[in-house]
């Protein structure tokens, strides 16, 4: 057989050319096939479209705040315009929350830690409820149980050692629950492995992609994405448990490191709302249409002033400024940390000229915490609100207005503590960067766990160094 193509083959090849003119492209048609089948993505999309109505109903089952105070109170406020009615309800419950918070702060560190755990559990429940509403669409097993199990194991990992040490001091018991302290990380890892194995056993055939990776959810013909069961729970733990851990670590450094940042966030929220309510006209960010530049700037200015006044009011009170463990050991003889001791600061020019006229030393006495409070208040008022913007974007992704309805006029607890997401971490980083010094009692406790020959080596080394510096 010849290798050269025949005349018919040559003619056919000549006809196989790319159409040049638009008219030729317009009349060019794809070959018709009777066996064309939808792809797996198309079938998956059709199935999700059918679940649209059911998913929307499940998401609407999440309770939303209506600002109701009961029939009697609602009847008294029904004559007010909706805007002013909301203002009254929010103002009333703001006063109630601040009063309750003040009472708990005055009860001490133990009450505050219980409050942090209570808020943590409720915020976790509100976020998990959103995920539960989504996953009910596919009837995934063990979602709620595994979520709460991982919450408990995470709390044990984060808080186990520090809380055991704290309660050992409060109860005045040496080696309190020593086994859990000595093998804390091993116990934590074992508990996590149990949860991990349980998740693997909960996997359902036909739903692996949805349980492992991103799940495509349809809301009104628009594709949104929500994390898988495993990722949803772990992201919630990262946002909630880690923040509460940092907040409790701040409490251990002194109640003021908890009270001041939280009070600054509250002040920023209240004053931003007040400035925005009365003078707000310029929108700030699309994620929160009600937020205005007037409220943002007014809240920031008010928070800085409030932070300075609060620091001046609390700097000389051992109950607030002493580390918790030192205060629990000897409340009447607590050493005030350097950040709260008065120091002389020279008055800069030209203000020092006034002191020279009055024949006074051009210096003022302030504690360093006043300057620390300015840094904290600036963060609370400038970057803190972005925690709220993040929460607003999260709620918009699921077409909900609030995380819950536990606080009339405000929504859920997560709606009120969204701005605390960044604040707790910042305060912890700030303390470790500029404030905290090594705790001698903890260092001695760690040394006492070493072998006798290692303890002697440390003693000889320390003796040698102290001799070189002239202290011995």
Short mmCIF file of C-alpha atoms in Angstrom, two decimals:
data_model
loop_
_atom_site.label_atom_id
_atom_site.label_comp_id
_atom_site.label_asym_id
_atom_site.label_seq_id
_atom_site.Cartn_x
_atom_site.Cartn_y
_atom_site.Cartn_z
CA UNK A 1 0.00 0.00 0.00
CA UNK A 2 1.30 3.45 -0.94
CA UNK A 3 2.17 5.97 1.77
CA UNK A 4 0.83 8.86 -0.32
CA UNK A 5 -2.79 9.82 0.43
CA UNK A 6 -5.34 9.30 -2.24
CA UNK A 7 -7.33 11.99 -3.94
CA UNK A 8 -10.31 11.54 -1.59
CA UNK A 9 -8.10 11.80 1.49
CA UNK A 10 -6.37 14.90 0.08
CA UNK A 11 -9.70 16.59 -0.57
CA UNK A 12 -10.87 15.76 2.94
CA UNK A 13 -7.71 17.22 4.49
CA UNK A 14 -8.10 20.41 2.45
CA UNK A 15 -11.62 20.82 3.81
CA UNK A 16 -10.37 20.64 7.40
CA UNK A 17 -9.46 24.27 7.87
CA UNK A 18 -10.24 26.75 10.60
CA UNK A 19 -13.12 29.04 9.61
CA UNK A 20 -11.88 32.55 9.00
CA UNK A 21 -14.94 34.78 8.69
CA UNK A 22 -17.47 35.41 11.49
CA UNK A 23 -20.21 34.15 9.19
CA UNK A 24 -18.50 30.78 8.91
CA UNK A 25 -18.03 30.57 12.69
CA UNK A 26 -21.69 31.48 13.22
CA UNK A 27 -22.94 28.62 11.07
CA UNK A 28 -20.44 26.14 12.51
CA UNK A 29 -22.26 23.66 14.77
CA UNK A 30 -20.94 21.08 17.21
CA UNK A 31 -21.70 17.48 16.29
CA UNK A 32 -24.86 16.19 17.86
CA UNK A 33 -24.56 13.30 20.33
CA UNK A 34 -27.30 11.30 21.90
CA UNK A 35 -25.16 9.84 24.67
CA UNK A 36 -24.10 13.11 26.37
CA UNK A 37 -24.39 12.72 30.14
CA UNK A 38 -24.14 15.37 32.84
CA UNK A 39 -20.81 15.53 34.64
CA UNK A 40 -20.48 14.72 38.33
CA UNK A 41 -20.20 18.45 39.08
CA UNK A 42 -23.47 19.13 37.23
CA UNK A 43 -25.23 16.30 39.07
CA UNK A 44 -23.87 17.58 42.38
CA UNK A 45 -25.03 21.10 41.54
CA UNK A 46 -28.53 19.87 40.66
CA UNK A 47 -28.74 18.03 43.96
CA UNK A 48 -27.65 21.10 45.87
CA UNK A 49 -30.19 23.25 44.02
CA UNK A 50 -32.92 20.90 45.18
CA UNK A 51 -31.74 21.42 48.79
CA UNK A 52 -31.91 25.22 48.51
CA UNK A 53 -35.27 25.66 50.21
CA UNK A 54 -34.53 23.16 52.94
CA UNK A 55 -31.17 24.76 53.74
CA UNK A 56 -32.72 28.21 53.94
CA UNK A 57 -35.33 26.91 56.37
CA UNK A 58 -32.65 25.28 58.52
CA UNK A 59 -30.62 28.50 58.65
CA UNK A 60 -33.72 30.49 59.60
CA UNK A 61 -34.13 28.19 62.60
CA UNK A 62 -31.20 30.02 64.24
CA UNK A 63 -32.82 32.42 66.76
CA UNK A 64 -32.59 36.09 65.81
CA UNK A 65 -32.93 39.08 68.09
CA UNK A 66 -36.24 40.95 67.80
CA UNK A 67 -35.58 43.42 70.62
CA UNK A 68 -38.58 42.17 72.61
CA UNK A 69 -38.82 42.86 76.34
CA UNK A 70 -42.11 41.09 76.93
CA UNK A 71 -45.68 42.13 76.28
CA UNK A 72 -45.88 44.72 79.05
CA UNK A 73 -42.64 46.51 78.21
CA UNK A 74 -43.27 46.27 74.45
CA UNK A 75 -46.68 47.92 74.90
CA UNK A 76 -45.01 50.86 76.69
CA UNK A 77 -42.46 51.32 73.91
CA UNK A 78 -44.73 50.74 70.90
CA UNK A 79 -45.40 54.48 70.50
CA UNK A 80 -41.70 55.14 69.88
CA UNK A 81 -40.20 55.01 66.37
CA UNK A 82 -38.29 51.76 65.73
CA UNK A 83 -34.95 53.59 65.82
CA UNK A 84 -35.56 55.05 69.28
CA UNK A 85 -37.17 51.87 70.54
CA UNK A 86 -33.99 49.96 69.66
CA UNK A 87 -31.95 52.68 71.36
CA UNK A 88 -33.90 52.28 74.62
CA UNK A 89 -33.67 48.47 74.58
CA UNK A 90 -29.93 48.48 73.82
CA UNK A 91 -29.29 51.14 76.46
CA UNK A 92 -31.24 49.25 79.13
CA UNK A 93 -29.41 45.98 78.61
CA UNK A 94 -26.06 47.75 78.30
CA UNK A 95 -26.57 49.12 81.82
CA UNK A 96 -27.59 45.66 83.07
CA UNK A 97 -24.53 43.99 81.50
CA UNK A 98 -22.08 46.62 82.81
CA UNK A 99 -23.57 46.38 86.33
CA UNK A 100 -23.32 42.57 86.30
CA UNK A 101 -19.76 42.75 84.99
CA UNK A 102 -18.76 45.23 87.72
CA UNK A 103 -20.19 42.95 90.42
CA UNK A 104 -18.28 39.92 89.08
CA UNK A 105 -15.00 41.86 88.79
CA UNK A 106 -15.22 42.84 92.45
CA UNK A 107 -15.62 39.17 93.41
CA UNK A 108 -12.11 38.38 92.19
CA UNK A 109 -10.19 36.19 89.78
CA UNK A 110 -12.11 32.94 90.39
CA UNK A 111 -15.44 34.51 89.45
CA UNK A 112 -13.87 36.13 86.40
CA UNK A 113 -12.49 32.80 85.18
CA UNK A 114 -15.91 31.19 85.54
CA UNK A 115 -17.37 34.13 83.58
CA UNK A 116 -14.81 33.65 80.78
CA UNK A 117 -15.62 29.94 80.56
CA UNK A 118 -19.36 30.66 80.53
CA UNK A 119 -18.95 33.16 77.69
CA UNK A 120 -16.65 30.76 75.85
CA UNK A 121 -19.17 27.90 76.00
CA UNK A 122 -22.05 30.11 74.88
CA UNK A 123 -20.11 31.68 71.99
CA UNK A 124 -18.98 28.21 70.88
CA UNK A 125 -22.58 26.99 71.00
CA UNK A 126 -23.77 29.91 68.86
CA UNK A 127 -21.17 29.30 66.14
CA UNK A 128 -21.60 25.53 66.18
CA UNK A 129 -25.38 26.00 65.86
CA UNK A 130 -24.79 27.63 62.48
CA UNK A 131 -22.67 24.69 61.36
CA UNK A 132 -25.25 22.28 62.76
CA UNK A 133 -28.00 23.94 60.71
CA UNK A 134 -25.89 23.44 57.58
CA UNK A 135 -24.92 19.86 58.31
CA UNK A 136 -28.47 18.79 59.11
CA UNK A 137 -29.00 19.15 55.38
CA UNK A 138 -26.85 16.05 54.87
CA UNK A 139 -27.64 14.33 58.17
CA UNK A 140 -23.98 13.92 59.12
CA UNK A 141 -23.59 11.88 62.33
CA UNK A 142 -21.91 12.97 65.57
CA UNK A 143 -21.38 16.60 64.51
CA UNK A 144 -22.67 18.11 67.76
CA UNK A 145 -21.08 15.47 70.03
CA UNK A 146 -17.66 15.68 68.35
CA UNK A 147 -17.72 19.48 68.42
CA UNK A 148 -18.31 19.60 72.17
CA UNK A 149 -15.79 16.82 72.76
CA UNK A 150 -13.08 18.76 70.95
CA UNK A 151 -14.03 21.85 72.98
CA UNK A 152 -13.50 19.99 76.26
CA UNK A 153 -10.22 18.42 75.15
CA UNK A 154 -8.94 21.79 73.88
CA UNK A 155 -9.80 23.43 77.19
CA UNK A 156 -7.92 20.71 79.04
CA UNK A 157 -4.87 21.18 76.81
CA UNK A 158 -4.83 24.97 77.12
CA UNK A 159 -5.89 25.40 80.75
CA UNK A 160 -4.89 22.15 82.46
CA UNK A 161 -1.48 23.11 83.83
CA UNK A 162 -2.18 26.76 84.68
CA UNK A 163 -5.51 26.08 86.42
CA UNK A 164 -4.12 23.16 88.41
CA UNK A 165 -1.32 25.44 89.64
CA UNK A 166 -3.85 28.15 90.48
CA UNK A 167 -6.15 25.86 92.45
CA UNK A 168 -3.13 24.35 94.22
CA UNK A 169 -2.36 27.85 95.53
CA UNK A 170 -6.00 28.65 96.36
CA UNK A 171 -6.48 25.33 98.20
CA UNK A 172 -2.95 25.57 99.69
CA UNK A 173 -2.04 22.05 98.59
CA UNK A 174 1.40 21.07 97.35
CA UNK A 175 1.60 18.71 94.35
CA UNK A 176 -2.12 19.23 93.68
CA UNK A 177 -3.14 16.68 90.97
CA UNK A 178 0.54 16.12 90.27
CA UNK A 179 -0.14 13.23 87.87
CA UNK A 180 -2.15 15.47 85.50
CA UNK A 181 0.60 18.10 85.56
CA UNK A 182 3.45 15.66 84.98
CA UNK A 183 1.73 13.93 82.03
CA UNK A 184 -0.39 16.83 80.83
CA UNK A 185 0.69 16.76 77.18
CA UNK A 186 0.43 12.98 76.95
CA UNK A 187 -3.11 13.00 78.36
CA UNK A 188 -4.06 15.87 76.04
CA UNK A 189 -2.74 14.06 72.98
CA UNK A 190 -4.53 10.84 73.97
CA UNK A 191 -7.82 12.71 74.32
CA UNK A 192 -7.33 14.35 70.93
CA UNK A 193 -6.59 10.99 69.30
CA UNK A 194 -9.89 9.65 70.63
CA UNK A 195 -11.73 12.54 68.96
CA UNK A 196 -9.75 12.10 65.75
CA UNK A 197 -10.57 8.38 65.54
CA UNK A 198 -14.22 9.12 66.29
CA UNK A 199 -14.34 11.57 63.37
CA UNK A 200 -12.87 8.98 61.01
CA UNK A 201 -15.46 6.42 62.18
CA UNK A 202 -18.23 8.96 61.52
CA UNK A 203 -17.38 9.26 57.81
CA UNK A 204 -20.26 8.21 55.57
CA UNK A 205 -19.94 6.61 52.18
CA UNK A 206 -20.98 9.02 49.45
CA UNK A 207 -20.28 12.11 51.59
CA UNK A 208 -16.49 11.95 51.92
CA UNK A 209 -15.92 15.09 49.83
CA UNK A 210 -18.43 17.07 51.86
CA UNK A 211 -17.06 15.85 55.20
CA UNK A 212 -13.39 16.40 54.31
CA UNK A 213 -13.32 19.40 52.01
CA UNK A 214 -15.34 22.50 51.30
CA UNK A 215 -19.07 21.97 50.94
CA UNK A 216 -20.82 23.91 48.21
CA UNK A 217 -23.98 25.46 49.53
CA UNK A 218 -26.63 27.18 47.44
CA UNK A 219 -28.46 30.26 48.69
CA UNK A 220 -30.86 31.68 46.12
CA UNK A 221 -28.84 30.36 43.17
CA UNK A 222 -25.58 31.77 44.53
CA UNK A 223 -22.72 29.47 45.51
CA UNK A 224 -21.33 29.92 48.99
CA UNK A 225 -18.81 27.75 50.80
CA UNK A 226 -18.68 26.50 54.35
CA UNK A 227 -15.95 24.52 56.02
CA UNK A 228 -16.16 20.80 56.48
CA UNK A 229 -17.17 19.34 59.83
CA UNK A 230 -13.55 18.83 60.90
CA UNK A 231 -12.37 22.27 59.76
CA UNK A 232 -15.49 24.04 61.07
CA UNK A 233 -14.94 22.73 64.60
CA UNK A 234 -11.20 23.41 64.62
CA UNK A 235 -11.59 26.95 63.27
CA UNK A 236 -14.16 27.66 65.98
CA UNK A 237 -11.79 26.29 68.61
CA UNK A 238 -9.01 28.52 67.25
CA UNK A 239 -11.19 31.63 67.49
CA UNK A 240 -12.89 30.90 70.82
CA UNK A 241 -10.71 28.68 73.01
CA UNK A 242 -7.38 30.30 72.17
CA UNK A 243 -8.79 33.76 72.89
CA UNK A 244 -10.24 32.69 76.22
CA UNK A 245 -6.89 31.09 77.10
CA UNK A 246 -5.07 34.36 76.43
CA UNK A 247 -7.65 36.29 78.44
CA UNK A 248 -7.25 34.01 81.48
CA UNK A 249 -3.46 34.26 81.18
CA UNK A 250 -3.91 38.04 81.29
CA UNK A 251 -6.00 37.66 84.45
CA UNK A 252 -3.11 35.80 86.12
CA UNK A 253 -0.86 38.83 85.48
CA UNK A 254 -3.29 41.04 87.40
CA UNK A 255 -7.00 41.80 87.16
CA UNK A 256 -6.27 45.16 85.58
CA UNK A 257 -4.88 43.43 82.47
CA UNK A 258 -8.32 41.89 82.03
CA UNK A 259 -10.50 44.72 83.25
CA UNK A 260 -8.86 47.58 81.34
CA UNK A 261 -8.91 46.00 77.83
CA UNK A 262 -12.47 44.67 78.24
CA UNK A 263 -13.67 48.03 79.58
CA UNK A 264 -11.98 49.80 76.66
CA UNK A 265 -13.79 47.60 74.14
CA UNK A 266 -17.09 48.26 75.94
CA UNK A 267 -16.41 52.01 75.96
CA UNK A 268 -15.52 51.94 72.26
CA UNK A 269 -18.71 50.01 71.40
CA UNK A 270 -20.95 52.30 73.46
CA UNK A 271 -19.43 55.60 72.36
CA UNK A 272 -19.19 54.55 68.71
CA UNK A 273 -22.89 53.69 68.82
CA UNK A 274 -23.74 57.01 70.51
CA UNK A 275 -21.70 59.15 68.11
CA UNK A 276 -22.98 57.19 65.13
CA UNK A 277 -26.60 57.35 66.35
CA UNK A 278 -26.68 61.12 66.78
CA UNK A 279 -24.12 62.39 64.25
CA UNK A 280 -23.28 59.49 61.95
CA UNK A 281 -23.66 60.24 58.22
CA UNK A 282 -20.58 58.86 56.44
CA UNK A 283 -20.55 55.04 55.95
CA UNK A 284 -17.39 53.36 57.22
CA UNK A 285 -17.37 49.86 55.69
CA UNK A 286 -19.74 47.90 53.48
CA UNK A 287 -19.71 44.84 55.75
CA UNK A 288 -21.50 46.90 58.44
CA UNK A 289 -23.66 49.55 56.75
CA UNK A 290 -24.67 51.10 60.09
CA UNK A 291 -21.05 51.84 61.07
CA UNK A 292 -19.99 55.43 60.30
CA UNK A 293 -16.77 57.41 60.33
CA UNK A 294 -18.26 59.80 62.89
CA UNK A 295 -18.93 56.88 65.26
CA UNK A 296 -15.49 55.35 64.60
CA UNK A 297 -13.58 58.57 65.34
CA UNK A 298 -15.77 59.57 68.29
CA UNK A 299 -15.43 56.11 69.81
CA UNK A 300 -11.64 56.13 69.39
CA UNK A 301 -11.22 59.54 71.05
CA UNK A 302 -13.54 58.60 73.92
CA UNK A 303 -11.74 55.29 74.48
CA UNK A 304 -8.31 56.92 74.81
CA UNK A 305 -9.64 59.42 77.39
CA UNK A 306 -11.44 56.63 79.24
CA UNK A 307 -8.30 54.45 79.29
CA UNK A 308 -6.21 57.22 80.86
CA UNK A 309 -8.83 57.93 83.53
CA UNK A 310 -9.25 54.22 84.33
CA UNK A 311 -5.49 53.71 84.72
CA UNK A 312 -5.25 56.70 87.09
CA UNK A 313 -8.10 55.26 89.16
CA UNK A 314 -6.73 51.72 89.53
CA UNK A 315 -2.90 51.91 89.45
CA UNK A 316 -2.50 52.04 93.27
CA UNK A 317 -4.96 49.26 94.18
CA UNK A 318 -3.20 45.92 94.87
CA UNK A 319 -6.42 43.97 94.26
CA UNK A 320 -6.24 44.96 90.58
CA UNK A 321 -2.53 45.34 89.84
CA UNK A 322 -0.86 42.46 91.72
CA UNK A 323 -0.39 39.11 89.92
CA UNK A 324 -3.17 36.79 91.03
CA UNK A 325 -0.91 34.10 92.51
CA UNK A 326 1.01 36.66 94.61
CA UNK A 327 -2.22 38.28 95.80
CA UNK A 328 -3.72 34.90 96.73
CA UNK A 329 -0.58 34.00 98.69
CA UNK A 330 -0.38 37.24 100.73
CA UNK A 331 -2.92 39.92 99.84
CA UNK A 332 -1.71 42.31 102.58
CA UNK A 333 1.95 42.22 101.52
CA UNK A 334 1.78 42.16 97.73
CA UNK A 335 4.65 43.83 95.89
CA UNK A 336 3.33 46.39 93.40
CA UNK A 337 4.80 45.68 89.93
CA UNK A 338 7.06 48.34 88.41
CA UNK A 339 4.48 49.21 85.75
CA UNK A 340 2.25 50.58 88.53
CA UNK A 341 4.85 52.43 90.61
CA UNK A 342 5.06 56.21 90.29
CA UNK A 343 8.03 57.55 88.37
CA UNK A 344 9.26 61.05 87.52
CA UNK A 345 8.95 62.14 83.90
CA UNK A 346 10.49 65.44 82.70
CA UNK A 347 8.07 67.96 81.25
CA UNK A 348 9.03 68.78 77.64
CA UNK A 349 9.45 72.29 76.30
CA UNK A 350 7.73 74.74 76.08
CA UNK A 351 5.56 73.46 78.97
CA UNK A 352 8.57 73.25 81.30
CA UNK A 353 8.74 77.08 81.22
CA UNK A 354 5.55 77.23 83.31
CA UNK A 355 7.18 75.11 86.02
CA UNK A 356 10.23 77.38 86.07
CA UNK A 357 8.00 80.42 86.59
CA UNK A 358 6.32 78.61 89.52
CA UNK A 359 9.81 77.61 90.80
CA UNK A 360 8.98 73.91 90.63
CA UNK A 361 10.88 71.00 89.25
CA UNK A 362 9.77 70.49 85.61
CA UNK A 363 8.66 66.92 86.17
CA UNK A 364 5.43 65.01 86.75
CA UNK A 365 4.83 61.76 88.58
CA UNK A 366 2.99 59.08 86.63
CA UNK A 367 2.96 55.32 86.61
CA UNK A 368 4.07 53.68 83.34
CA UNK A 369 0.70 51.96 83.02
CA UNK A 370 -0.81 55.29 81.96
CA UNK A 371 1.24 55.11 78.77
CA UNK A 372 0.48 51.42 78.39
CA UNK A 373 -3.23 52.24 78.64
CA UNK A 374 -2.91 54.67 75.72
CA UNK A 375 -1.42 51.89 73.57
CA UNK A 376 -4.16 49.47 74.64
CA UNK A 377 -6.95 51.98 74.02
CA UNK A 378 -5.62 52.86 70.57
CA UNK A 379 -5.61 49.18 69.62
CA UNK A 380 -9.09 48.68 71.11
CA UNK A 381 -10.54 51.59 69.16
CA UNK A 382 -8.70 51.24 65.82
CA UNK A 383 -8.10 47.51 65.28
CA UNK A 384 -10.58 46.05 67.77
CA UNK A 385 -13.64 46.91 65.62
CA UNK A 386 -12.26 44.74 62.83
CA UNK A 387 -13.17 41.73 64.94
CA UNK A 388 -16.74 42.97 64.66
CA UNK A 389 -16.38 43.45 60.91
CA UNK A 390 -15.09 39.87 60.63
CA UNK A 391 -18.16 38.63 62.52
CA UNK A 392 -20.42 40.73 60.25
CA UNK A 393 -18.92 39.11 57.17
CA UNK A 394 -19.37 35.67 58.74
CA UNK A 395 -23.05 36.35 59.44
CA UNK A 396 -23.65 37.73 55.97
CA UNK A 397 -22.23 34.53 54.47
CA UNK A 398 -25.10 32.62 56.09
CA UNK A 399 -27.80 35.28 55.61
CA UNK A 400 -28.35 35.85 59.34
CA UNK A 401 -28.46 39.09 61.32
CA UNK A 402 -27.39 37.85 64.75
CA UNK A 403 -25.63 34.88 66.30
CA UNK A 404 -28.52 34.46 68.73
CA UNK A 405 -31.13 36.29 70.80
CA UNK A 406 -29.89 35.84 74.38
CA UNK A 407 -29.47 39.64 74.88
CA UNK A 408 -32.45 41.73 73.66
CA UNK A 409 -31.32 44.62 71.48
CA UNK A 410 -27.84 43.14 71.04
CA UNK A 411 -28.30 39.60 69.73
CA UNK A 412 -26.14 36.71 70.93
CA UNK A 413 -23.11 36.77 73.18
CA UNK A 414 -20.88 36.41 70.12
CA UNK A 415 -22.40 39.63 68.76
CA UNK A 416 -21.17 41.44 71.85
CA UNK A 417 -17.78 39.80 72.20
CA UNK A 418 -16.73 39.78 68.55
CA UNK A 419 -14.45 42.78 69.11
CA UNK A 420 -12.68 40.87 71.90
CA UNK A 421 -11.31 38.39 69.30
CA UNK A 422 -8.13 40.39 68.72
CA UNK A 423 -7.91 42.22 72.04
CA UNK A 424 -7.09 39.23 74.24
CA UNK A 425 -4.24 38.15 71.97
CA UNK A 426 -2.84 41.68 71.70
CA UNK A 427 -2.78 42.16 75.48
CA UNK A 428 -0.99 38.83 75.97
CA UNK A 429 1.61 39.73 73.33
CA UNK A 430 1.98 43.22 74.82
CA UNK A 431 2.56 41.84 78.33
CA UNK A 432 5.19 39.37 77.14
CA UNK A 433 6.89 42.06 75.03
CA UNK A 434 6.99 45.02 77.45
CA UNK A 435 5.80 44.01 80.93
CA UNK A 436 6.37 40.46 82.07
CA UNK A 437 9.50 39.40 83.95
CA UNK A 438 10.45 35.79 84.81
CA UNK A 439 8.62 34.38 87.85
CA UNK A 440 11.22 33.28 90.41
CA UNK A 441 8.83 30.90 92.16
CA UNK A 442 8.13 29.02 88.93
CA UNK A 443 11.83 28.84 88.10
CA UNK A 444 12.58 27.34 91.52
CA UNK A 445 9.74 24.85 91.08
CA UNK A 446 11.20 23.74 87.75
CA UNK A 447 14.70 23.45 89.25
CA UNK A 448 13.38 21.25 92.06
CA UNK A 449 12.11 18.74 89.50
CA UNK A 450 15.68 18.14 88.23
CA UNK A 451 18.07 15.45 89.40
CA UNK A 452 20.24 16.33 92.45
CA UNK A 453 23.46 16.54 90.41
CA UNK A 454 21.75 18.91 87.93
CA UNK A 455 20.53 21.07 90.82
CA UNK A 456 24.09 21.26 92.16
CA UNK A 457 25.38 22.29 88.73
CA UNK A 458 22.85 25.13 88.61
CA UNK A 459 23.79 26.18 92.16
CA UNK A 460 27.52 26.29 91.36
CA UNK A 461 26.93 28.16 88.13
CA UNK A 462 24.68 30.70 89.86
CA UNK A 463 27.22 31.11 92.70
CA UNK A 464 29.99 31.72 90.18
CA UNK A 465 28.00 34.35 88.27
CA UNK A 466 26.93 36.18 91.45
CA UNK A 467 30.56 36.23 92.64
CA UNK A 468 31.68 37.79 89.34
CA UNK A 469 29.09 40.55 89.65
CA UNK A 470 30.09 41.26 93.27
CA UNK A 471 26.81 40.23 94.85
CA UNK A 472 28.58 37.47 96.82
#
